[in-house]
Short mmCIF file of N, CA and C in Angstrom, two decimals:
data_model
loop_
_atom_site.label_atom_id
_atom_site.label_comp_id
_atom_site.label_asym_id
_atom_site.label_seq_id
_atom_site.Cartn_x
_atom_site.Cartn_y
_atom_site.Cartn_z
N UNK H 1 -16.19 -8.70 -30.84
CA UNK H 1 -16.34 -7.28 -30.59
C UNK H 1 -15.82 -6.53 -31.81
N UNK H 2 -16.74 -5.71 -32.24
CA UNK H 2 -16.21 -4.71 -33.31
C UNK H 2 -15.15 -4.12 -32.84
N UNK H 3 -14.10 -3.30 -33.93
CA UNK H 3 -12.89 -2.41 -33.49
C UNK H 3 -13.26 -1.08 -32.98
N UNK H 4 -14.79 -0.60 -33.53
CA UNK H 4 -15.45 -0.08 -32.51
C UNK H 4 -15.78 -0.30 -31.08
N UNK H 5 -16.15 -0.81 -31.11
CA UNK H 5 -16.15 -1.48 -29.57
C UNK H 5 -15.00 -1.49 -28.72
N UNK H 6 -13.98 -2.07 -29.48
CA UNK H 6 -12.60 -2.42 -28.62
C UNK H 6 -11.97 -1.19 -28.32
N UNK H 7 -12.36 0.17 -29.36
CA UNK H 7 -12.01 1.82 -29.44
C UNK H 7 -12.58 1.96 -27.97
N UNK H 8 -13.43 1.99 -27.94
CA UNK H 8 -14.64 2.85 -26.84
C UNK H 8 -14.10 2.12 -25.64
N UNK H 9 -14.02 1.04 -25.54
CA UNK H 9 -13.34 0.08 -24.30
C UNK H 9 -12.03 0.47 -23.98
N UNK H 10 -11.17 0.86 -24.70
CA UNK H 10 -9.78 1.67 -24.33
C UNK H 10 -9.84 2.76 -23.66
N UNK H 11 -10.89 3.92 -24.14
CA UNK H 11 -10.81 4.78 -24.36
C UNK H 11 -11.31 5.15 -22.82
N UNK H 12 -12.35 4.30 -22.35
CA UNK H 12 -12.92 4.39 -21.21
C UNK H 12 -11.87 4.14 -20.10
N UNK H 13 -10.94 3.69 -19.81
CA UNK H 13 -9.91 2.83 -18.93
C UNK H 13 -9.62 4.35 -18.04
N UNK H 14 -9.74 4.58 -17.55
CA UNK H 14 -9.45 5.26 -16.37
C UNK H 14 -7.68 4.53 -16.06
N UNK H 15 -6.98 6.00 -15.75
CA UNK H 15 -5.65 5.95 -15.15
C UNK H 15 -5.05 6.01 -14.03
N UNK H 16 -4.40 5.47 -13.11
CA UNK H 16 -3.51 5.92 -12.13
C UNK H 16 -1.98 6.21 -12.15
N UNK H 17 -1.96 7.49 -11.83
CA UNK H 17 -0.66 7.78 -12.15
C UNK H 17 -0.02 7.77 -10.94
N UNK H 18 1.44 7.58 -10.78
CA UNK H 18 2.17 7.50 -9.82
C UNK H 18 3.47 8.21 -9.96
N UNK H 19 3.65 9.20 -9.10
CA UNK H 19 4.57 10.09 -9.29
C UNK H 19 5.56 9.40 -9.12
N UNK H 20 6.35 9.27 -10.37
CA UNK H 20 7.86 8.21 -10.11
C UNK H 20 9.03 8.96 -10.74
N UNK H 21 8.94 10.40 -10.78
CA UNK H 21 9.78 11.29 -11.78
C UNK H 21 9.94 12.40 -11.01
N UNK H 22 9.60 12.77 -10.17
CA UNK H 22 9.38 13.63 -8.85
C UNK H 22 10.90 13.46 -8.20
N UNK H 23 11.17 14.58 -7.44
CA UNK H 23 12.51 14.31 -6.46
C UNK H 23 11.67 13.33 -4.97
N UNK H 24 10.61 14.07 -4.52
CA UNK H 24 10.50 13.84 -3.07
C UNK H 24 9.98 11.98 -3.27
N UNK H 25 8.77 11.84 -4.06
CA UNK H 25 8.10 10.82 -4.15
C UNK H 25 9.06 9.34 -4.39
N UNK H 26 10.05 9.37 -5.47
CA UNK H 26 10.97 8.20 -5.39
C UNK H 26 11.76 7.94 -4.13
N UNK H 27 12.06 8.49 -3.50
CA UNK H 27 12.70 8.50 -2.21
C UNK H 27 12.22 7.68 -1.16
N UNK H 28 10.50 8.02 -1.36
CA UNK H 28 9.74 7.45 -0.27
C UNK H 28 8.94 6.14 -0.75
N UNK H 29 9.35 5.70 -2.03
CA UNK H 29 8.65 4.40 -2.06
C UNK H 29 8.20 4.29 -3.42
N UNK H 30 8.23 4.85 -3.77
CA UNK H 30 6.68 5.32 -5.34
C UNK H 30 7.33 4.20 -6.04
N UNK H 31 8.13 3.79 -6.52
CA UNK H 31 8.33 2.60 -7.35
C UNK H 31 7.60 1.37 -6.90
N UNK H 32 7.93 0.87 -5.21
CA UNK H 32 7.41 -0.11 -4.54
C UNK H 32 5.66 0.29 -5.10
N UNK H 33 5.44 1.63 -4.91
CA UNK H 33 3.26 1.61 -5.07
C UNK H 33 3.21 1.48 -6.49
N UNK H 34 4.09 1.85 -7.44
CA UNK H 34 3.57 1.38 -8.67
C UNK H 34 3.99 0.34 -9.42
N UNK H 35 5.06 -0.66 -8.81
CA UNK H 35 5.34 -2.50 -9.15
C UNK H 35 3.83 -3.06 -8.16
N UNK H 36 3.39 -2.33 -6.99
CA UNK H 36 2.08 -2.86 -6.51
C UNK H 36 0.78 -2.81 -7.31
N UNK H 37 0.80 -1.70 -7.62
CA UNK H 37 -0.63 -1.37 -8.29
C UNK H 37 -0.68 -2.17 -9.86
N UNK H 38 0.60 -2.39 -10.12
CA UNK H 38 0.36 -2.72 -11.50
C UNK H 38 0.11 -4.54 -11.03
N UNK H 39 0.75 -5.24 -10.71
CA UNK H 39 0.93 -6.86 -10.01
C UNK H 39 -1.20 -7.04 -10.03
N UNK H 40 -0.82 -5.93 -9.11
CA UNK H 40 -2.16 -5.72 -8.62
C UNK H 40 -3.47 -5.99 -9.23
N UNK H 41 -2.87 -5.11 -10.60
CA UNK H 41 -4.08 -4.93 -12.03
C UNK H 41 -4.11 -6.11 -12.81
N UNK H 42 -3.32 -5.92 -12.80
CA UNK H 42 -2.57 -7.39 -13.95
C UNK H 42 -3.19 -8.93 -13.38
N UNK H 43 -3.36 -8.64 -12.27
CA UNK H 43 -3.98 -10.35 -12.04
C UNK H 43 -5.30 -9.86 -11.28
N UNK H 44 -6.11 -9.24 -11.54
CA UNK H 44 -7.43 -8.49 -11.55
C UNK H 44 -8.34 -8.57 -12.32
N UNK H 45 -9.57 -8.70 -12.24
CA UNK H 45 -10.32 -8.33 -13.68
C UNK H 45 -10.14 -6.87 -13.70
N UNK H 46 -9.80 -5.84 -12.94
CA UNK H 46 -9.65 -4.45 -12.89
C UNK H 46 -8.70 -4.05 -14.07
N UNK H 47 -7.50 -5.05 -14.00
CA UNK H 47 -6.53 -4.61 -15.49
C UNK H 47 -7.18 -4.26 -16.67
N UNK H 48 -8.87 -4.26 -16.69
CA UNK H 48 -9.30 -4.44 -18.28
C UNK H 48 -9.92 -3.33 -17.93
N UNK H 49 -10.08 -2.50 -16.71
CA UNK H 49 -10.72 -1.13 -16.56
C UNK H 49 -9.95 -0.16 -16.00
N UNK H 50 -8.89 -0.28 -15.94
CA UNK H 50 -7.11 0.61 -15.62
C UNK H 50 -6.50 0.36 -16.28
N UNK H 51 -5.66 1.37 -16.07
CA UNK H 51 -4.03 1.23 -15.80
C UNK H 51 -3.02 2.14 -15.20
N UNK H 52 -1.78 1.66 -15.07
CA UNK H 52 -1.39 2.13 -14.36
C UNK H 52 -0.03 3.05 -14.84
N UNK H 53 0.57 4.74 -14.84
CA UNK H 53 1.36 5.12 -15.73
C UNK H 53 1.99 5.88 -14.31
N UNK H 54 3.44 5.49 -14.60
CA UNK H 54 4.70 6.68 -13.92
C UNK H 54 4.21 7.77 -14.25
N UNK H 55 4.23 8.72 -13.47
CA UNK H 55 4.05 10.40 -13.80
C UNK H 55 5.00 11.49 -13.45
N UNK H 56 5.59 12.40 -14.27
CA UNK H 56 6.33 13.70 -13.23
C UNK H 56 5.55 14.03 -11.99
N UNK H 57 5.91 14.87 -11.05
CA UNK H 57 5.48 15.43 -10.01
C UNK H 57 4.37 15.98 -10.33
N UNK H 58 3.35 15.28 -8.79
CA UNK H 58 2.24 15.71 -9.29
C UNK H 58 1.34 16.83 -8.25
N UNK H 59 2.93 17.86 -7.59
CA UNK H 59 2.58 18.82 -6.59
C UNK H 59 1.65 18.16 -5.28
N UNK H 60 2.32 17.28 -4.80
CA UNK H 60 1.76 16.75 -3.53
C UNK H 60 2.68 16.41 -2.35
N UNK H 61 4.26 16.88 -2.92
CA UNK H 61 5.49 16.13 -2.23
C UNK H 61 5.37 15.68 -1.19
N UNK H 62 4.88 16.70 -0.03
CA UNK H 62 4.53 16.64 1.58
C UNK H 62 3.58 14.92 2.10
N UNK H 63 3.18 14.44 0.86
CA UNK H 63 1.83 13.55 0.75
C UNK H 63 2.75 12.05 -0.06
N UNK H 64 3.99 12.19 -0.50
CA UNK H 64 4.40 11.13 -1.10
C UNK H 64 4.71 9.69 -0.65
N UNK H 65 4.42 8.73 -1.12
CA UNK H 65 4.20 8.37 -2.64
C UNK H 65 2.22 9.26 -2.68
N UNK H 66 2.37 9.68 -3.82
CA UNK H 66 1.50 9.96 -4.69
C UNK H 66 1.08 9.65 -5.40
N UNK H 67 -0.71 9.11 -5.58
CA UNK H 67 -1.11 8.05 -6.59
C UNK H 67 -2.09 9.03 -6.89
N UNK H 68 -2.54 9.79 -8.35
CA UNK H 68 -3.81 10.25 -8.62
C UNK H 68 -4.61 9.44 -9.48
N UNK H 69 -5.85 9.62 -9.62
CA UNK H 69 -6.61 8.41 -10.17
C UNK H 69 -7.18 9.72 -11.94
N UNK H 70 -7.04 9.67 -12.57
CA UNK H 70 -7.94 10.02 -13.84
C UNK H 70 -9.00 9.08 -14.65
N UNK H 71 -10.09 9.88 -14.74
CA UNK H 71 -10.19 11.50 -15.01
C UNK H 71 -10.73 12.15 -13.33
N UNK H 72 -11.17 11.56 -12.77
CA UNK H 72 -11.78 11.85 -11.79
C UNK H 72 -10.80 13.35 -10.72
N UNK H 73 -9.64 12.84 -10.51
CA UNK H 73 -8.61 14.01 -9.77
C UNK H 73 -8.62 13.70 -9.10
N UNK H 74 -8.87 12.27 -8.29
CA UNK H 74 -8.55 12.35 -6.89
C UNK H 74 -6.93 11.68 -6.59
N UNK H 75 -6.48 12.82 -5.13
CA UNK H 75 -4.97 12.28 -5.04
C UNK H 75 -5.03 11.60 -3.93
N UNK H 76 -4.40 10.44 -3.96
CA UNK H 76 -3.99 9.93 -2.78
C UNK H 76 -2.67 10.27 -2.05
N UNK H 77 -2.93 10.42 -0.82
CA UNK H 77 -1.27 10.61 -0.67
C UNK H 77 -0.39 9.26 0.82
N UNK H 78 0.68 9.69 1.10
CA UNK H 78 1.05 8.11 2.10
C UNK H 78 0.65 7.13 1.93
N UNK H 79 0.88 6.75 -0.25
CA UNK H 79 0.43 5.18 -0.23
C UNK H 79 1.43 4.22 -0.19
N UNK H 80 1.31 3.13 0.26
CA UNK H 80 1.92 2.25 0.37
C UNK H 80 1.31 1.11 0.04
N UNK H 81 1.86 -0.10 -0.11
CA UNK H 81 1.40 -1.67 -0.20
C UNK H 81 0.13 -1.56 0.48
N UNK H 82 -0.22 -1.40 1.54
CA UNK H 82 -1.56 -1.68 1.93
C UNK H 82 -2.17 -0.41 1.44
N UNK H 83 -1.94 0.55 1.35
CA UNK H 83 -2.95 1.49 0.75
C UNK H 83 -2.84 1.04 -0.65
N UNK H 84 -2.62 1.03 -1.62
CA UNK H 84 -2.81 0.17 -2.79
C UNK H 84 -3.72 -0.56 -2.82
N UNK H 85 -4.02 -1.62 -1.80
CA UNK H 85 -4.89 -2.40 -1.91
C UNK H 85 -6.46 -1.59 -1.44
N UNK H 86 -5.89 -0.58 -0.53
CA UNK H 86 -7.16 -0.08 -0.47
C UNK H 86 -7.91 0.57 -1.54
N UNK H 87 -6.84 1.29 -2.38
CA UNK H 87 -7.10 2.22 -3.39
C UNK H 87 -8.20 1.35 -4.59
N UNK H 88 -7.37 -0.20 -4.68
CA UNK H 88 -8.06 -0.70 -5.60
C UNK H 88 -9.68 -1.42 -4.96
N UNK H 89 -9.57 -1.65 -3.38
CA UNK H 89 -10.67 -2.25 -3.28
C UNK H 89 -12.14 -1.17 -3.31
N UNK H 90 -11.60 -0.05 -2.64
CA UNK H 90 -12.85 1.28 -2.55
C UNK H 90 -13.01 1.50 -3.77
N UNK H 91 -11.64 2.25 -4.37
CA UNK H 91 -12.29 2.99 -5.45
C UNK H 91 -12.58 2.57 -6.37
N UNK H 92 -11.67 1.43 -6.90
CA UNK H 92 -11.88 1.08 -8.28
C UNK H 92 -12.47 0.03 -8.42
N UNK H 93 -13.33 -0.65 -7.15
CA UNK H 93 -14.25 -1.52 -7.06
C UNK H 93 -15.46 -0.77 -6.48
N UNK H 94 -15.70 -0.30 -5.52
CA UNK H 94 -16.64 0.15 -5.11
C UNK H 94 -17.17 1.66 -5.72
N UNK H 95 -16.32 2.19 -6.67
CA UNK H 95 -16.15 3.52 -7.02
C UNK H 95 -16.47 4.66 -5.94
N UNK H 96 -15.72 4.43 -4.76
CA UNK H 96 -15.93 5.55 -4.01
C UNK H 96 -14.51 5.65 -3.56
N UNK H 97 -13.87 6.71 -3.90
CA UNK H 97 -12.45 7.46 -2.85
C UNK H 97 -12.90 6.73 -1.28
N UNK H 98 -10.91 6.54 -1.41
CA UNK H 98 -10.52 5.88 0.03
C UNK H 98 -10.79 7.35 0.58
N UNK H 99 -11.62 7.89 1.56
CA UNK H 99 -11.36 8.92 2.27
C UNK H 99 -10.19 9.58 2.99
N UNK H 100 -9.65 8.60 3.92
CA UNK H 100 -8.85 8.63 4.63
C UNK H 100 -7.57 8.86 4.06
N UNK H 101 -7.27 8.57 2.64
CA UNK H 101 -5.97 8.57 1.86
C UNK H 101 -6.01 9.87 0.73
N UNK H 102 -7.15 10.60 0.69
CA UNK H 102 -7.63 11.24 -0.23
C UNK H 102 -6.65 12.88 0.57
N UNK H 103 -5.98 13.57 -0.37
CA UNK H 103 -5.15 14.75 -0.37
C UNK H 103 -5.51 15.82 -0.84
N UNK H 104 -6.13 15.37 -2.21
CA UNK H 104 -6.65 16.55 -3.40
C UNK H 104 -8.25 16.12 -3.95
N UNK H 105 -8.65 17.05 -4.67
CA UNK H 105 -9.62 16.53 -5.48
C UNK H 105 -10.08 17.68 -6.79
N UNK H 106 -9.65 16.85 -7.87
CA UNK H 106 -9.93 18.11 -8.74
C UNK H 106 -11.10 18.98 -8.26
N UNK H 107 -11.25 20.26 -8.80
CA UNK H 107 -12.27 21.13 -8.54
C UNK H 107 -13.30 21.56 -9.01
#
């Protein structure tokens, strides 16, 4: 693969951020959803089309742990270990938002 190539392949990786810098969100777990999501990626072929970054508060407290997906905007909110897995099997396999976990959506 050209270093072109390997550019454009980075560049594409879509993010999940996980509010882990927040007052409300560490409290309720957010470390546990983002040692999940990353375990998660990492032994995935998905790790080569994510990743996964701690974030400040990402105005969802009421909804925490808080996972948003970029570029797209969608927030998840009350994730946990099994929502994780959902997050990665809908969205970032099937590319469709978990509905049911979905809080926000950019506009």
């Amino acid at each position: 693969m050209t270093s072109v190539g390997v550019i454009r392949s980075v560049s594409k990786k879509k993010t999940l951020l996980v509010c882990n810098k927040g007052k409300a969100c560490p409290r309720m777990g957010s470390g546990d959803v983002f040692d999940c999501l990353k375990k998660a990626l990492d032994h995935t072929e998905f790790g080569e089309h994510f990743k996964v970054k701690q974030s400040d508060c990402l105005d969802a407290c009421k909804y925490g742990p808080v996972v948003k997906v970029k570029p797209e905007g969608v927030v998840y909110g009350k994730v946990g270990a099994k929502e994780c897995i959902k997050i990665i099997l809908r969205h970032l396999k099937k590319k469709k938002p978990s509905k049911k976990l979905v809080v926000a959506k950019k506009k």
